[in-house]
């Protein structure tokens, strides 16, 4: 077995443990590369049967159109159940408050929508595509990550995981987040995508896009959601995206990589993690951990 075979077997085992231990699990799907790998792993774990969980997408309203189109095509091809819940509805209901300013983000607000969806459907486990190599707060996660009745995460409440034994016991109202890709790296994900010949959103390949350079030197794609103040540079560049989150917080990388082989080689020599291109993670030293304590993915 090579590295990808070992990682695949481990992740399939985790997914089957979820199906065995929880009454109402759900798979969180963003349309990005990690989500797509989770879908393929779910196929390997449960086909020819249906997935033992629906797919849930939290639509912030700031998503790339390319990602939404790809999401719909992918779920239709798989003939699986998809649930969509929208941050805009949470804002209209007074459950969340929109940011203001030239570069508003809804990254934090989606935690409210996610927790509301978990309560609405009674989900007791939410499967996500987070990996330890993404960010320092992610590195504290286990495969089974306990969340309290409010959906909050506390690092000191993480349970020991000896060998491949996972403790999924929870009380009524509590929940578990499950991360089958915990031991994968970004390089592993791209190598697996190539091996499995998975289709991916076009955003991952280099293309021409109008972008804005903010006062702090970071770049964002131009969209109807941002209003650059005077002095911020707007120009067309050749870019691609390492992550396909919200347009309002996902920075492009300047790249000529137009094939999977070129992306893999680029990742092999990258000097910063993919989360380094997410503006919301730069707001403070503990930005990700703060959001996770509030119920973030």
PDB file of C-alpha atoms in Angstrom:
ATOM      1  CA  UNK A   1       0.000   0.000   0.000  1.00  0.00           C
ATOM      2  CA  UNK A   2       1.241   3.473  -0.811  1.00  0.00           C
ATOM      3  CA  UNK A   3       0.546   6.601   1.240  1.00  0.00           C
ATOM      4  CA  UNK A   4      -2.722   7.397  -0.528  1.00  0.00           C
ATOM      5  CA  UNK A   5      -3.982   3.828  -0.033  1.00  0.00           C
ATOM      6  CA  UNK A   6      -3.259   4.077   3.703  1.00  0.00           C
ATOM      7  CA  UNK A   7      -4.930   7.473   4.040  1.00  0.00           C
ATOM      8  CA  UNK A   8      -7.930   6.316   2.037  1.00  0.00           C
ATOM      9  CA  UNK A   9      -8.382   3.195   4.186  1.00  0.00           C
ATOM     10  CA  UNK A  10      -8.148   5.241   7.393  1.00  0.00           C
ATOM     11  CA  UNK A  11     -10.708   7.791   6.190  1.00  0.00           C
ATOM     12  CA  UNK A  12     -13.117   5.113   4.967  1.00  0.00           C
ATOM     13  CA  UNK A  13     -12.873   3.480   8.400  1.00  0.00           C
ATOM     14  CA  UNK A  14     -13.719   6.806  10.074  1.00  0.00           C
ATOM     15  CA  UNK A  15     -16.753   7.315   7.825  1.00  0.00           C
ATOM     16  CA  UNK A  16     -18.024   3.836   8.597  1.00  0.00           C
ATOM     17  CA  UNK A  17     -17.550   4.521  12.306  1.00  0.00           C
ATOM     18  CA  UNK A  18     -19.735   7.615  11.908  1.00  0.00           C
ATOM     19  CA  UNK A  19     -22.462   5.540  10.269  1.00  0.00           C
ATOM     20  CA  UNK A  20     -22.227   2.955  13.050  1.00  0.00           C
ATOM     21  CA  UNK A  21     -22.089   5.277  16.070  1.00  0.00           C
ATOM     22  CA  UNK A  22     -24.446   8.159  15.240  1.00  0.00           C
ATOM     23  CA  UNK A  23     -28.164   8.303  14.561  1.00  0.00           C
ATOM     24  CA  UNK A  24     -28.274  11.395  12.355  1.00  0.00           C
ATOM     25  CA  UNK A  25     -24.937  12.383  10.770  1.00  0.00           C
ATOM     26  CA  UNK A  26     -24.489  14.907   7.964  1.00  0.00           C
ATOM     27  CA  UNK A  27     -21.659  15.683   5.529  1.00  0.00           C
ATOM     28  CA  UNK A  28     -20.721  19.360   5.231  1.00  0.00           C
ATOM     29  CA  UNK A  29     -20.036  20.274   1.609  1.00  0.00           C
ATOM     30  CA  UNK A  30     -18.544  23.480   0.240  1.00  0.00           C
ATOM     31  CA  UNK A  31     -17.850  22.413  -3.339  1.00  0.00           C
ATOM     32  CA  UNK A  32     -14.102  22.594  -2.750  1.00  0.00           C
ATOM     33  CA  UNK A  33     -11.381  20.000  -3.149  1.00  0.00           C
ATOM     34  CA  UNK A  34     -11.553  18.542   0.381  1.00  0.00           C
ATOM     35  CA  UNK A  35     -15.336  18.186   0.145  1.00  0.00           C
ATOM     36  CA  UNK A  36     -14.951  16.416  -3.183  1.00  0.00           C
ATOM     37  CA  UNK A  37     -12.474  13.965  -1.681  1.00  0.00           C
ATOM     38  CA  UNK A  38     -14.975  13.277   1.126  1.00  0.00           C
ATOM     39  CA  UNK A  39     -17.645  12.505  -1.462  1.00  0.00           C
ATOM     40  CA  UNK A  40     -15.358  10.034  -3.231  1.00  0.00           C
ATOM     41  CA  UNK A  41     -14.427   8.425   0.091  1.00  0.00           C
ATOM     42  CA  UNK A  42     -18.136   8.154   0.924  1.00  0.00           C
ATOM     43  CA  UNK A  43     -18.664   6.371  -2.368  1.00  0.00           C
ATOM     44  CA  UNK A  44     -15.906   3.908  -1.511  1.00  0.00           C
ATOM     45  CA  UNK A  45     -17.287   3.405   1.993  1.00  0.00           C
ATOM     46  CA  UNK A  46     -20.965   2.862   1.126  1.00  0.00           C
ATOM     47  CA  UNK A  47     -21.580   2.182  -2.575  1.00  0.00           C
ATOM     48  CA  UNK A  48     -23.544   0.590  -4.157  1.00  0.00           C
ATOM     49  CA  UNK A  49     -25.895   1.833  -1.427  1.00  0.00           C
ATOM     50  CA  UNK A  50     -26.842   5.458  -0.750  1.00  0.00           C
ATOM     51  CA  UNK A  51     -24.829   7.560   1.663  1.00  0.00           C
ATOM     52  CA  UNK A  52     -26.065   7.104   5.253  1.00  0.00           C
ATOM     53  CA  UNK A  53     -26.168  10.880   5.602  1.00  0.00           C
ATOM     54  CA  UNK A  54     -27.389  13.877   3.612  1.00  0.00           C
ATOM     55  CA  UNK A  55     -25.091  16.599   2.291  1.00  0.00           C
ATOM     56  CA  UNK A  56     -25.369  20.082   3.828  1.00  0.00           C
ATOM     57  CA  UNK A  57     -24.162  23.317   2.250  1.00  0.00           C
ATOM     58  CA  UNK A  58     -24.155  26.604   4.156  1.00  0.00           C
ATOM     59  CA  UNK A  59     -24.621  29.268   1.479  1.00  0.00           C
ATOM     60  CA  UNK A  60     -23.197  32.568   2.703  1.00  0.00           C
ATOM     61  CA  UNK A  61     -24.402  34.544  -0.313  1.00  0.00           C
ATOM     62  CA  UNK A  62     -20.773  35.443  -1.028  1.00  0.00           C
ATOM     63  CA  UNK A  63     -19.902  32.183  -2.782  1.00  0.00           C
ATOM     64  CA  UNK A  64     -18.246  32.026  -6.187  1.00  0.00           C
ATOM     65  CA  UNK A  65     -20.839  31.334  -8.873  1.00  0.00           C
ATOM     66  CA  UNK A  66     -18.493  28.717 -10.329  1.00  0.00           C
ATOM     67  CA  UNK A  67     -18.546  26.851  -7.014  1.00  0.00           C
ATOM     68  CA  UNK A  68     -22.338  26.882  -6.708  1.00  0.00           C
ATOM     69  CA  UNK A  69     -22.802  25.572 -10.252  1.00  0.00           C
ATOM     70  CA  UNK A  70     -20.242  22.858  -9.662  1.00  0.00           C
ATOM     71  CA  UNK A  71     -21.908  21.936  -6.334  1.00  0.00           C
ATOM     72  CA  UNK A  72     -25.287  21.410  -7.995  1.00  0.00           C
ATOM     73  CA  UNK A  73     -23.861  19.387 -10.874  1.00  0.00           C
ATOM     74  CA  UNK A  74     -21.879  17.164  -8.508  1.00  0.00           C
ATOM     75  CA  UNK A  75     -24.781  16.335  -6.191  1.00  0.00           C
ATOM     76  CA  UNK A  76     -27.083  15.703  -9.153  1.00  0.00           C
ATOM     77  CA  UNK A  77     -24.559  13.283 -10.633  1.00  0.00           C
ATOM     78  CA  UNK A  78     -24.302  11.394  -7.338  1.00  0.00           C
ATOM     79  CA  UNK A  79     -28.094  11.367  -6.823  1.00  0.00           C
ATOM     80  CA  UNK A  80     -27.675  12.151  -3.141  1.00  0.00           C
ATOM     81  CA  UNK A  81     -29.773  14.386  -0.890  1.00  0.00           C
ATOM     82  CA  UNK A  82     -28.515  17.952  -0.472  1.00  0.00           C
ATOM     83  CA  UNK A  83     -29.762  20.457   2.090  1.00  0.00           C
ATOM     84  CA  UNK A  84     -28.968  24.161   1.598  1.00  0.00           C
ATOM     85  CA  UNK A  85     -29.295  26.724   4.365  1.00  0.00           C
ATOM     86  CA  UNK A  86     -28.541  30.409   3.752  1.00  0.00           C
ATOM     87  CA  UNK A  87     -26.811  32.995   5.911  1.00  0.00           C
ATOM     88  CA  UNK A  88     -29.055  35.627   4.335  1.00  0.00           C
ATOM     89  CA  UNK A  89     -32.053  33.958   5.968  1.00  0.00           C
ATOM     90  CA  UNK A  90     -30.302  34.072   9.346  1.00  0.00           C
ATOM     91  CA  UNK A  91     -29.637  37.784   8.870  1.00  0.00           C
ATOM     92  CA  UNK A  92     -33.226  38.497   7.848  1.00  0.00           C
ATOM     93  CA  UNK A  93     -34.470  36.595  10.908  1.00  0.00           C
ATOM     94  CA  UNK A  94     -32.239  38.666  13.204  1.00  0.00           C
ATOM     95  CA  UNK A  95     -30.102  35.653  14.104  1.00  0.00           C
ATOM     96  CA  UNK A  96     -26.950  37.171  12.598  1.00  0.00           C
ATOM     97  CA  UNK A  97     -25.763  40.650  11.676  1.00  0.00           C
ATOM     98  CA  UNK A  98     -24.142  41.554   8.375  1.00  0.00           C
ATOM     99  CA  UNK A  99     -20.767  43.264   8.395  1.00  0.00           C
ATOM    100  CA  UNK A 100     -20.375  46.724   6.928  1.00  0.00           C
ATOM    101  CA  UNK A 101     -17.445  48.464   5.257  1.00  0.00           C
ATOM    102  CA  UNK A 102     -15.688  48.101   1.908  1.00  0.00           C
ATOM    103  CA  UNK A 103     -14.809  44.416   2.411  1.00  0.00           C
ATOM    104  CA  UNK A 104     -17.583  42.760   4.468  1.00  0.00           C
ATOM    105  CA  UNK A 105     -17.274  39.057   5.235  1.00  0.00           C
ATOM    106  CA  UNK A 106     -19.882  36.476   6.220  1.00  0.00           C
ATOM    107  CA  UNK A 107     -17.384  33.846   7.271  1.00  0.00           C
ATOM    108  CA  UNK A 108     -18.154  34.197  10.960  1.00  0.00           C
ATOM    109  CA  UNK A 109     -21.922  34.540  10.478  1.00  0.00           C
ATOM    110  CA  UNK A 110     -22.196  31.115   8.856  1.00  0.00           C
ATOM    111  CA  UNK A 111     -21.615  29.470  12.254  1.00  0.00           C
ATOM    112  CA  UNK A 112     -25.077  30.662  13.312  1.00  0.00           C
ATOM    113  CA  UNK A 113     -26.673  29.186  10.186  1.00  0.00           C
ATOM    114  CA  UNK A 114     -24.791  25.915  10.636  1.00  0.00           C
ATOM    115  CA  UNK A 115     -25.809  25.500  14.280  1.00  0.00           C
ATOM    116  CA  UNK A 116     -29.414  26.349  13.445  1.00  0.00           C
ATOM    117  CA  UNK A 117     -29.403  23.685  10.702  1.00  0.00           C
ATOM    118  CA  UNK A 118     -27.923  21.119  13.099  1.00  0.00           C
ATOM    119  CA  UNK A 119     -30.728  21.803  15.581  1.00  0.00           C
ATOM    120  CA  UNK A 120     -33.405  21.912  12.856  1.00  0.00           C
ATOM    121  CA  UNK A 121     -32.607  18.415  11.605  1.00  0.00           C
ATOM    122  CA  UNK A 122     -31.291  16.947  14.852  1.00  0.00           C
ATOM    123  CA  UNK A 123     -27.870  16.148  13.446  1.00  0.00           C
ATOM    124  CA  UNK A 124     -25.577  14.583  16.051  1.00  0.00           C
ATOM    125  CA  UNK A 125     -22.421  14.437  13.917  1.00  0.00           C
ATOM    126  CA  UNK A 126     -21.191  16.774  11.182  1.00  0.00           C
ATOM    127  CA  UNK A 127     -18.466  15.479   8.853  1.00  0.00           C
ATOM    128  CA  UNK A 128     -16.053  18.130   7.579  1.00  0.00           C
ATOM    129  CA  UNK A 129     -12.994  18.297   5.361  1.00  0.00           C
ATOM    130  CA  UNK A 130     -10.615  20.079   7.763  1.00  0.00           C
ATOM    131  CA  UNK A 131      -7.005  18.897   7.889  1.00  0.00           C
ATOM    132  CA  UNK A 132      -4.328  19.368  10.550  1.00  0.00           C
ATOM    133  CA  UNK A 133      -1.909  21.046   8.156  1.00  0.00           C
ATOM    134  CA  UNK A 134      -4.276  23.925   7.338  1.00  0.00           C
ATOM    135  CA  UNK A 135      -3.883  26.090  10.429  1.00  0.00           C
ATOM    136  CA  UNK A 136      -2.629  25.865  14.024  1.00  0.00           C
ATOM    137  CA  UNK A 137      -6.120  25.628  15.533  1.00  0.00           C
ATOM    138  CA  UNK A 138      -6.951  22.846  13.078  1.00  0.00           C
ATOM    139  CA  UNK A 139      -3.868  20.981  14.309  1.00  0.00           C
ATOM    140  CA  UNK A 140      -5.511  20.563  17.730  1.00  0.00           C
ATOM    141  CA  UNK A 141      -8.434  18.612  16.306  1.00  0.00           C
ATOM    142  CA  UNK A 142      -8.968  14.862  16.596  1.00  0.00           C
ATOM    143  CA  UNK A 143     -10.883  12.685  14.160  1.00  0.00           C
ATOM    144  CA  UNK A 144     -13.898  12.879  16.474  1.00  0.00           C
ATOM    145  CA  UNK A 145     -14.061  16.446  17.812  1.00  0.00           C
ATOM    146  CA  UNK A 146     -16.541  16.898  20.650  1.00  0.00           C
ATOM    147  CA  UNK A 147     -18.806  19.975  20.671  1.00  0.00           C
ATOM    148  CA  UNK A 148     -20.989  21.021  23.600  1.00  0.00           C
ATOM    149  CA  UNK A 149     -24.738  21.638  23.505  1.00  0.00           C
ATOM    150  CA  UNK A 150     -24.131  25.177  22.220  1.00  0.00           C
ATOM    151  CA  UNK A 151     -21.960  23.855  19.385  1.00  0.00           C
ATOM    152  CA  UNK A 152     -18.794  25.278  20.961  1.00  0.00           C
ATOM    153  CA  UNK A 153     -15.360  23.682  20.815  1.00  0.00           C
ATOM    154  CA  UNK A 154     -12.968  23.485  23.762  1.00  0.00           C
ATOM    155  CA  UNK A 155      -9.483  22.074  23.087  1.00  0.00           C
ATOM    156  CA  UNK A 156      -9.168  20.634  26.630  1.00  0.00           C
ATOM    157  CA  UNK A 157     -12.302  18.542  26.047  1.00  0.00           C
ATOM    158  CA  UNK A 158     -10.752  16.619  23.174  1.00  0.00           C
ATOM    159  CA  UNK A 159     -10.909  12.886  23.817  1.00  0.00           C
ATOM    160  CA  UNK A 160      -7.907  10.564  23.489  1.00  0.00           C
ATOM    161  CA  UNK A 161      -7.879   8.463  20.327  1.00  0.00           C
ATOM    162  CA  UNK A 162      -5.837   5.324  20.781  1.00  0.00           C
ATOM    163  CA  UNK A 163      -5.021   3.395  17.633  1.00  0.00           C
ATOM    164  CA  UNK A 164      -8.215   3.528  15.531  1.00  0.00           C
ATOM    165  CA  UNK A 165     -10.719   3.650  18.408  1.00  0.00           C
ATOM    166  CA  UNK A 166     -13.105   6.619  18.360  1.00  0.00           C
ATOM    167  CA  UNK A 167     -15.402   7.619  21.220  1.00  0.00           C
ATOM    168  CA  UNK A 168     -18.636   8.996  19.797  1.00  0.00           C
ATOM    169  CA  UNK A 169     -20.676   9.011  22.993  1.00  0.00           C
ATOM    170  CA  UNK A 170     -22.589  12.237  23.509  1.00  0.00           C
ATOM    171  CA  UNK A 171     -25.519  13.459  25.581  1.00  0.00           C
ATOM    172  CA  UNK A 172     -28.751  14.766  24.093  1.00  0.00           C
ATOM    173  CA  UNK A 173     -28.146  18.137  22.425  1.00  0.00           C
ATOM    174  CA  UNK A 174     -24.387  17.672  22.149  1.00  0.00           C
ATOM    175  CA  UNK A 175     -22.725  16.993  18.829  1.00  0.00           C
ATOM    176  CA  UNK A 176     -19.561  15.705  17.249  1.00  0.00           C
ATOM    177  CA  UNK A 177     -17.570  17.132  14.374  1.00  0.00           C
ATOM    178  CA  UNK A 178     -15.743  14.451  12.425  1.00  0.00           C
ATOM    179  CA  UNK A 179     -12.667  15.064  10.278  1.00  0.00           C
ATOM    180  CA  UNK A 180     -11.763  11.984   8.194  1.00  0.00           C
ATOM    181  CA  UNK A 181      -8.990  13.910   6.387  1.00  0.00           C
ATOM    182  CA  UNK A 182      -7.133  14.871   9.574  1.00  0.00           C
ATOM    183  CA  UNK A 183      -3.947  13.069   8.563  1.00  0.00           C
ATOM    184  CA  UNK A 184      -4.003  14.264   4.948  1.00  0.00           C
ATOM    185  CA  UNK A 185      -1.961  17.180   3.638  1.00  0.00           C
ATOM    186  CA  UNK A 186      -2.878  19.536   0.823  1.00  0.00           C
ATOM    187  CA  UNK A 187      -0.361  17.660  -1.320  1.00  0.00           C
ATOM    188  CA  UNK A 188      -2.092  14.357  -0.503  1.00  0.00           C
ATOM    189  CA  UNK A 189      -5.482  15.806  -1.452  1.00  0.00           C
ATOM    190  CA  UNK A 190      -4.271  16.979  -4.845  1.00  0.00           C
ATOM    191  CA  UNK A 191      -2.455  13.705  -5.480  1.00  0.00           C
ATOM    192  CA  UNK A 192      -5.655  11.808  -4.664  1.00  0.00           C
ATOM    193  CA  UNK A 193      -7.710  14.048  -6.936  1.00  0.00           C
ATOM    194  CA  UNK A 194      -5.319  13.224  -9.759  1.00  0.00           C
ATOM    195  CA  UNK A 195      -5.331   9.497  -9.002  1.00  0.00           C
ATOM    196  CA  UNK A 196      -9.118   9.323  -8.796  1.00  0.00           C
ATOM    197  CA  UNK A 197      -9.598  11.638 -11.785  1.00  0.00           C
ATOM    198  CA  UNK A 198     -12.013  13.835  -9.873  1.00  0.00           C
ATOM    199  CA  UNK A 199     -13.606  16.829 -11.513  1.00  0.00           C
ATOM    200  CA  UNK A 200     -12.883  20.103  -9.698  1.00  0.00           C
ATOM    201  CA  UNK A 201     -14.111  23.702  -9.994  1.00  0.00           C
ATOM    202  CA  UNK A 202     -12.364  25.802 -12.637  1.00  0.00           C
ATOM    203  CA  UNK A 203     -11.311  28.290  -9.931  1.00  0.00           C
ATOM    204  CA  UNK A 204      -8.431  26.004  -8.987  1.00  0.00           C
ATOM    205  CA  UNK A 205      -6.775  26.505 -12.389  1.00  0.00           C
ATOM    206  CA  UNK A 206      -5.107  29.712 -13.559  1.00  0.00           C
ATOM    207  CA  UNK A 207      -7.332  32.236 -15.293  1.00  0.00           C
ATOM    208  CA  UNK A 208      -7.711  35.957 -15.836  1.00  0.00           C
ATOM    209  CA  UNK A 209      -9.652  37.754 -13.092  1.00  0.00           C
ATOM    210  CA  UNK A 210     -10.158  41.326 -11.990  1.00  0.00           C
ATOM    211  CA  UNK A 211      -8.764  41.688  -8.476  1.00  0.00           C
ATOM    212  CA  UNK A 212      -8.278  44.467  -5.947  1.00  0.00           C
ATOM    213  CA  UNK A 213      -5.182  45.100  -3.876  1.00  0.00           C
ATOM    214  CA  UNK A 214      -6.178  46.325  -0.444  1.00  0.00           C
ATOM    215  CA  UNK A 215      -4.276  48.838   1.650  1.00  0.00           C
ATOM    216  CA  UNK A 216      -2.681  46.028   3.686  1.00  0.00           C
ATOM    217  CA  UNK A 217      -1.192  44.510   0.521  1.00  0.00           C
ATOM    218  CA  UNK A 218      -3.553  41.535   0.281  1.00  0.00           C
ATOM    219  CA  UNK A 219      -5.588  40.768  -2.827  1.00  0.00           C
ATOM    220  CA  UNK A 220      -9.255  39.859  -3.259  1.00  0.00           C
ATOM    221  CA  UNK A 221     -11.339  39.084  -6.353  1.00  0.00           C
ATOM    222  CA  UNK A 222     -13.614  41.910  -7.388  1.00  0.00           C
ATOM    223  CA  UNK A 223     -17.309  41.223  -6.880  1.00  0.00           C
ATOM    224  CA  UNK A 224     -20.596  42.973  -6.198  1.00  0.00           C
ATOM    225  CA  UNK A 225     -19.988  42.458  -2.486  1.00  0.00           C
ATOM    226  CA  UNK A 226     -16.933  44.730  -2.201  1.00  0.00           C
ATOM    227  CA  UNK A 227     -16.552  48.486  -2.686  1.00  0.00           C
ATOM    228  CA  UNK A 228     -12.850  49.343  -2.868  1.00  0.00           C
ATOM    229  CA  UNK A 229     -12.055  52.716  -1.290  1.00  0.00           C
ATOM    230  CA  UNK A 230      -9.945  55.268  -3.188  1.00  0.00           C
ATOM    231  CA  UNK A 231      -6.333  54.174  -3.285  1.00  0.00           C
ATOM    232  CA  UNK A 232      -6.959  50.433  -3.527  1.00  0.00           C
ATOM    233  CA  UNK A 233      -5.603  49.152  -6.834  1.00  0.00           C
ATOM    234  CA  UNK A 234      -7.954  47.296  -9.214  1.00  0.00           C
ATOM    235  CA  UNK A 235      -6.439  45.360 -12.096  1.00  0.00           C
ATOM    236  CA  UNK A 236      -6.729  42.131 -14.062  1.00  0.00           C
ATOM    237  CA  UNK A 237      -4.215  39.427 -13.136  1.00  0.00           C
ATOM    238  CA  UNK A 238      -3.541  35.767 -13.943  1.00  0.00           C
ATOM    239  CA  UNK A 239      -4.519  33.941 -10.782  1.00  0.00           C
ATOM    240  CA  UNK A 240      -5.962  30.787  -9.321  1.00  0.00           C
ATOM    241  CA  UNK A 241      -7.386  29.888  -5.908  1.00  0.00           C
ATOM    242  CA  UNK A 242      -6.063  27.336  -3.433  1.00  0.00           C
ATOM    243  CA  UNK A 243      -9.359  27.397  -1.560  1.00  0.00           C
ATOM    244  CA  UNK A 244     -12.806  28.293  -2.894  1.00  0.00           C
ATOM    245  CA  UNK A 245     -14.438  29.913   0.123  1.00  0.00           C
ATOM    246  CA  UNK A 246     -16.226  33.258   0.069  1.00  0.00           C
ATOM    247  CA  UNK A 247     -15.181  35.801  -2.549  1.00  0.00           C
ATOM    248  CA  UNK A 248     -14.929  38.402   0.219  1.00  0.00           C
ATOM    249  CA  UNK A 249     -12.225  36.596   2.195  1.00  0.00           C
ATOM    250  CA  UNK A 250     -10.408  34.302  -0.255  1.00  0.00           C
ATOM    251  CA  UNK A 251      -7.241  35.753  -1.745  1.00  0.00           C
ATOM    252  CA  UNK A 252      -6.066  34.556  -5.152  1.00  0.00           C
ATOM    253  CA  UNK A 253      -2.525  33.373  -5.757  1.00  0.00           C
ATOM    254  CA  UNK A 254      -0.634  34.570  -8.818  1.00  0.00           C
ATOM    255  CA  UNK A 255      -0.074  31.402 -10.778  1.00  0.00           C
ATOM    256  CA  UNK A 256       0.269  29.941 -14.250  1.00  0.00           C
ATOM    257  CA  UNK A 257      -0.731  26.438 -13.085  1.00  0.00           C
ATOM    258  CA  UNK A 258      -3.316  25.216 -15.585  1.00  0.00           C
ATOM    259  CA  UNK A 259      -3.139  21.445 -15.025  1.00  0.00           C
ATOM    260  CA  UNK A 260      -3.214  19.066 -12.064  1.00  0.00           C
ATOM    261  CA  UNK A 261       0.472  18.250 -12.503  1.00  0.00           C
ATOM    262  CA  UNK A 262       1.361  21.949 -12.373  1.00  0.00           C
ATOM    263  CA  UNK A 263      -0.809  22.488  -9.290  1.00  0.00           C
ATOM    264  CA  UNK A 264       0.794  19.519  -7.519  1.00  0.00           C
ATOM    265  CA  UNK A 265       4.277  20.816  -8.295  1.00  0.00           C
ATOM    266  CA  UNK A 266       3.276  24.281  -7.094  1.00  0.00           C
ATOM    267  CA  UNK A 267       1.960  22.858  -3.808  1.00  0.00           C
ATOM    268  CA  UNK A 268       5.122  20.795  -3.383  1.00  0.00           C
ATOM    269  CA  UNK A 269       7.203  23.976  -3.212  1.00  0.00           C
ATOM    270  CA  UNK A 270       4.690  26.300  -1.502  1.00  0.00           C
ATOM    271  CA  UNK A 271       6.058  28.229   1.477  1.00  0.00           C
ATOM    272  CA  UNK A 272       2.730  28.996   3.184  1.00  0.00           C
ATOM    273  CA  UNK A 273      -0.425  27.009   3.863  1.00  0.00           C
ATOM    274  CA  UNK A 274      -3.621  27.470   1.886  1.00  0.00           C
ATOM    275  CA  UNK A 275      -5.259  29.181   4.895  1.00  0.00           C
ATOM    276  CA  UNK A 276      -2.607  31.853   4.488  1.00  0.00           C
ATOM    277  CA  UNK A 277      -4.698  33.131   1.589  1.00  0.00           C
ATOM    278  CA  UNK A 278      -7.840  33.552   3.721  1.00  0.00           C
ATOM    279  CA  UNK A 279      -8.284  37.153   4.885  1.00  0.00           C
ATOM    280  CA  UNK A 280     -10.484  36.218   7.851  1.00  0.00           C
ATOM    281  CA  UNK A 281      -7.686  34.096   9.322  1.00  0.00           C
ATOM    282  CA  UNK A 282      -5.439  37.163   9.420  1.00  0.00           C
ATOM    283  CA  UNK A 283      -7.741  39.241  11.619  1.00  0.00           C
ATOM    284  CA  UNK A 284      -6.044  38.057  14.808  1.00  0.00           C
ATOM    285  CA  UNK A 285      -3.618  35.415  16.053  1.00  0.00           C
ATOM    286  CA  UNK A 286      -6.536  33.309  17.278  1.00  0.00           C
ATOM    287  CA  UNK A 287      -9.090  34.075  14.560  1.00  0.00           C
ATOM    288  CA  UNK A 288      -9.766  30.451  13.603  1.00  0.00           C
ATOM    289  CA  UNK A 289      -9.878  29.183  17.175  1.00  0.00           C
ATOM    290  CA  UNK A 290     -12.261  31.977  18.177  1.00  0.00           C
ATOM    291  CA  UNK A 291     -14.638  31.023  15.372  1.00  0.00           C
ATOM    292  CA  UNK A 292     -14.437  27.339  16.259  1.00  0.00           C
ATOM    293  CA  UNK A 293     -15.435  28.124  19.850  1.00  0.00           C
ATOM    294  CA  UNK A 294     -18.552  29.762  18.380  1.00  0.00           C
ATOM    295  CA  UNK A 295     -19.462  26.690  16.337  1.00  0.00           C
ATOM    296  CA  UNK A 296     -17.449  27.129  13.124  1.00  0.00           C
ATOM    297  CA  UNK A 297     -16.612  24.123  10.946  1.00  0.00           C
TER     298      UNK A 297
END
